[in-house]
C-alpha cells in the first residue's frame, strides 16, 4: 500500500492487553502505529494526528520508568462532545489504542474481568481536552491539543474548496495537506501539553 513515508518515522505505541493473551491472541503485546489509526479511520488529518499524539504523549506521562501501558485498564475523559471539533474521531482513536469504551465497549467475561465498557466519556467535567487515568494506581494526566500552534488545517482545506482553485492547486493539495500533518508530528512539543493532575 502506498502512503506518505513520514508515517514510518512516527513513534509507535506499545501496550499490553491481558484479554488478548487470555483469549490466545498471542502474548498480548501490541504495537500501534499512526498508520494503523489512518487505516481504521480512513484518513490522515490534524484530528487523527491529535488523537494519536494525545494517546502517545499521555501514556508516556502516565506510565514512566519503562512500564508498558495496560490496555483496558485506562479511563479516558474528554471534555468536548463527540460532535465538537471532531472530538468523536479523537475519542475513536483513543478507544482503539487504550481499549477504553463507552456504552459500546466490551462488558467483560462472566467473572467480571477485562471490562472496557464505561471507561470512555465525552462531555466530562475536566479542565483539559482529555484526562486519562490509570485504574490500578489512580494516577491522572491532563492533555491539551492545539494544532493551530503550528498549522492552520482549515486554511489549507479552503484552498482546494475555493471555486477559483487552479488545477495545479487541486493536484498538489493532498501532498500539502499531509505535509501539514507531518508538521504537527515534528512539533509535538508545541501542539501537545501534558500535566500530571
Short mmCIF file of C-alpha atoms in Angstrom, two decimals:
data_model
loop_
_atom_site.label_atom_id
_atom_site.label_comp_id
_atom_site.label_asym_id
_atom_site.label_seq_id
_atom_site.Cartn_x
_atom_site.Cartn_y
_atom_site.Cartn_z
CA UNK A 1 0.00 0.00 0.00
CA UNK A 2 1.24 3.47 -0.84
CA UNK A 3 1.27 6.11 1.87
CA UNK A 4 3.41 9.10 2.91
CA UNK A 5 6.80 7.89 4.07
CA UNK A 6 6.80 10.08 7.18
CA UNK A 7 4.18 7.71 8.66
CA UNK A 8 7.03 5.23 9.22
CA UNK A 9 9.03 7.82 11.18
CA UNK A 10 6.30 8.35 13.80
CA UNK A 11 6.96 6.61 17.11
CA UNK A 12 4.80 3.54 17.70
CA UNK A 13 2.76 2.99 20.85
CA UNK A 14 3.40 -0.24 22.75
CA UNK A 15 0.82 -1.70 25.11
CA UNK A 16 -0.01 -4.99 26.77
CA UNK A 17 -3.51 -6.43 26.88
CA UNK A 18 -4.28 -9.28 29.28
CA UNK A 19 -7.54 -10.03 27.48
CA UNK A 20 -5.66 -10.77 24.28
CA UNK A 21 -3.32 -13.23 25.97
CA UNK A 22 -6.21 -14.75 27.99
CA UNK A 23 -8.07 -15.49 24.76
CA UNK A 24 -4.98 -16.79 22.98
CA UNK A 25 -4.26 -13.87 20.65
CA UNK A 26 -0.51 -14.13 21.16
CA UNK A 27 1.31 -12.75 24.19
CA UNK A 28 -0.91 -9.68 24.39
CA UNK A 29 1.86 -7.23 23.49
CA UNK A 30 0.68 -4.84 20.79
CA UNK A 31 2.35 -2.04 18.87
CA UNK A 32 0.09 0.54 17.30
CA UNK A 33 1.38 2.81 14.56
CA UNK A 34 -0.02 6.05 13.26
CA UNK A 35 -0.70 4.23 10.01
CA UNK A 36 -2.88 1.76 11.95
CA UNK A 37 -5.04 4.70 13.04
CA UNK A 38 -5.11 6.05 9.48
CA UNK A 39 -6.41 2.68 8.29
CA UNK A 40 -9.17 2.39 10.89
CA UNK A 41 -10.33 6.00 10.49
CA UNK A 42 -9.82 6.04 6.73
CA UNK A 43 -7.79 9.25 6.62
CA UNK A 44 -4.85 11.24 7.96
CA UNK A 45 -5.57 14.72 9.25
CA UNK A 46 -4.91 17.05 12.18
CA UNK A 47 -7.66 15.34 14.20
CA UNK A 48 -6.37 11.77 13.74
CA UNK A 49 -2.85 13.02 14.43
CA UNK A 50 -4.13 14.73 17.56
CA UNK A 51 -5.80 11.57 18.86
CA UNK A 52 -2.61 9.63 18.27
CA UNK A 53 -0.40 12.23 19.97
CA UNK A 54 -2.77 12.56 22.93
CA UNK A 55 -2.51 8.80 23.41
CA UNK A 56 1.24 8.62 22.81
CA UNK A 57 2.31 11.54 24.98
CA UNK A 58 -0.35 10.97 27.63
CA UNK A 59 0.61 7.33 28.11
CA UNK A 60 4.30 8.25 28.38
CA UNK A 61 3.44 10.55 31.29
CA UNK A 62 1.07 8.03 32.85
CA UNK A 63 3.47 5.08 32.67
CA UNK A 64 7.05 6.01 33.47
CA UNK A 65 10.31 4.13 34.03
CA UNK A 66 9.82 1.72 31.17
CA UNK A 67 6.38 0.46 32.26
CA UNK A 68 4.25 -0.83 29.40
CA UNK A 69 0.75 0.73 29.44
CA UNK A 70 -2.02 -1.76 30.19
CA UNK A 71 -4.74 -1.65 27.57
CA UNK A 72 -8.18 -1.98 29.12
CA UNK A 73 -7.04 -0.51 32.45
CA UNK A 74 -7.19 3.14 31.39
CA UNK A 75 -10.09 5.58 31.78
CA UNK A 76 -10.46 8.34 29.17
CA UNK A 77 -12.43 11.53 29.87
CA UNK A 78 -12.98 14.02 27.05
CA UNK A 79 -14.27 17.48 27.88
CA UNK A 80 -15.91 18.03 24.49
CA UNK A 81 -18.93 16.39 22.89
CA UNK A 82 -18.30 13.91 20.04
CA UNK A 83 -19.55 16.48 17.52
CA UNK A 84 -17.45 19.40 18.79
CA UNK A 85 -14.28 19.98 16.76
CA UNK A 86 -14.38 16.32 15.65
CA UNK A 87 -13.59 15.08 19.15
CA UNK A 88 -15.61 11.97 18.30
CA UNK A 89 -12.76 10.97 15.99
CA UNK A 90 -10.22 11.68 18.72
CA UNK A 91 -12.29 9.51 21.06
CA UNK A 92 -12.38 6.74 18.47
CA UNK A 93 -8.58 6.80 18.16
CA UNK A 94 -8.12 6.87 21.94
CA UNK A 95 -10.54 3.96 22.32
CA UNK A 96 -8.70 1.90 19.69
CA UNK A 97 -5.37 2.43 21.44
CA UNK A 98 -6.32 2.30 25.13
CA UNK A 99 -9.22 -0.14 24.91
CA UNK A 100 -11.49 2.27 26.79
CA UNK A 101 -15.09 2.06 25.60
CA UNK A 102 -18.37 3.80 26.25
CA UNK A 103 -21.72 2.02 26.16
CA UNK A 104 -20.45 0.08 23.15
CA UNK A 105 -17.40 -1.23 24.99
CA UNK A 106 -16.74 -4.85 25.92
CA UNK A 107 -18.71 -5.82 29.05
CA UNK A 108 -16.09 -8.28 30.27
CA UNK A 109 -16.12 -12.03 30.78
CA UNK A 110 -18.67 -13.60 33.19
CA UNK A 111 -16.41 -13.30 36.25
CA UNK A 112 -16.13 -9.54 35.71
CA UNK A 113 -12.59 -9.33 34.37
CA UNK A 114 -11.48 -7.39 31.27
CA UNK A 115 -14.40 -4.94 31.28
CA UNK A 116 -13.84 -1.97 28.97
CA UNK A 117 -17.39 -0.59 28.96
CA UNK A 118 -17.80 2.64 30.90
CA UNK A 119 -14.20 3.78 30.52
CA UNK A 120 -14.67 6.40 27.78
CA UNK A 121 -16.60 9.58 28.50
CA UNK A 122 -17.50 12.67 26.47
CA UNK A 123 -18.72 15.97 27.97
CA UNK A 124 -16.65 15.16 31.04
CA UNK A 125 -16.25 17.78 33.76
CA UNK A 126 -12.48 18.12 33.37
CA UNK A 127 -10.22 21.14 32.84
CA UNK A 128 -8.32 19.67 29.87
CA UNK A 129 -9.23 18.44 26.41
CA UNK A 130 -8.60 14.91 27.67
CA UNK A 131 -7.83 13.33 31.04
CA UNK A 132 -6.54 9.77 31.16
CA UNK A 133 -6.37 7.77 34.38
CA UNK A 134 -4.64 4.54 35.38
CA UNK A 135 -7.20 2.32 37.04
CA UNK A 136 -4.54 0.44 39.02
CA UNK A 137 -2.88 3.44 40.68
CA UNK A 138 -5.33 6.30 40.13
CA UNK A 139 -2.63 8.44 38.54
CA UNK A 140 -4.07 11.05 36.16
CA UNK A 141 -2.72 13.27 33.43
CA UNK A 142 -4.45 16.09 31.60
CA UNK A 143 -3.71 16.70 27.94
CA UNK A 144 -4.46 19.69 25.71
CA UNK A 145 -4.06 19.61 21.93
CA UNK A 146 -3.69 22.71 19.76
CA UNK A 147 -2.60 22.09 16.15
CA UNK A 148 -3.08 25.80 15.43
CA UNK A 149 0.13 26.45 17.35
CA UNK A 150 1.98 25.38 14.19
CA UNK A 151 -0.52 24.93 11.32
CA UNK A 152 -3.94 26.04 10.09
CA UNK A 153 -5.76 22.95 8.75
CA UNK A 154 -8.91 24.86 7.78
CA UNK A 155 -6.93 27.39 5.75
CA UNK A 156 -5.19 24.62 3.81
CA UNK A 157 -8.51 22.86 3.20
CA UNK A 158 -10.16 26.06 1.97
CA UNK A 159 -7.55 26.47 -0.77
CA UNK A 160 -8.94 23.43 -2.59
CA UNK A 161 -12.59 24.19 -1.75
CA UNK A 162 -12.25 27.63 -3.32
CA UNK A 163 -14.29 27.70 -6.58
CA UNK A 164 -11.35 29.53 -8.16
CA UNK A 165 -8.82 26.87 -7.19
CA UNK A 166 -6.48 26.06 -10.07
CA UNK A 167 -5.87 22.55 -11.38
CA UNK A 168 -2.35 22.76 -10.00
CA UNK A 169 -3.62 23.69 -6.51
CA UNK A 170 -6.07 20.78 -6.60
CA UNK A 171 -3.38 18.39 -7.78
CA UNK A 172 -0.89 19.49 -5.12
CA UNK A 173 -3.44 19.58 -2.30
CA UNK A 174 -3.02 16.02 -0.93
CA UNK A 175 0.73 16.46 -0.57
CA UNK A 176 0.35 19.89 1.03
CA UNK A 177 -2.25 18.51 3.43
CA UNK A 178 -0.05 15.62 4.54
CA UNK A 179 2.91 17.99 4.90
CA UNK A 180 0.68 19.85 7.36
CA UNK A 181 0.13 16.60 9.31
CA UNK A 182 3.88 15.94 9.23
CA UNK A 183 4.50 19.41 10.67
CA UNK A 184 2.21 18.59 13.59
CA UNK A 185 4.22 15.47 14.43
CA UNK A 186 7.51 17.32 14.03
CA UNK A 187 6.31 19.90 16.54
CA UNK A 188 4.56 17.66 19.05
CA UNK A 189 6.10 19.59 21.95
CA UNK A 190 4.27 22.71 20.73
CA UNK A 191 0.88 21.18 19.96
CA UNK A 192 0.58 18.81 22.94
CA UNK A 193 0.73 19.83 26.59
CA UNK A 194 0.61 17.14 29.29
CA UNK A 195 0.35 17.71 33.04
CA UNK A 196 0.07 15.30 35.94
CA UNK A 197 -3.01 16.18 37.99
#
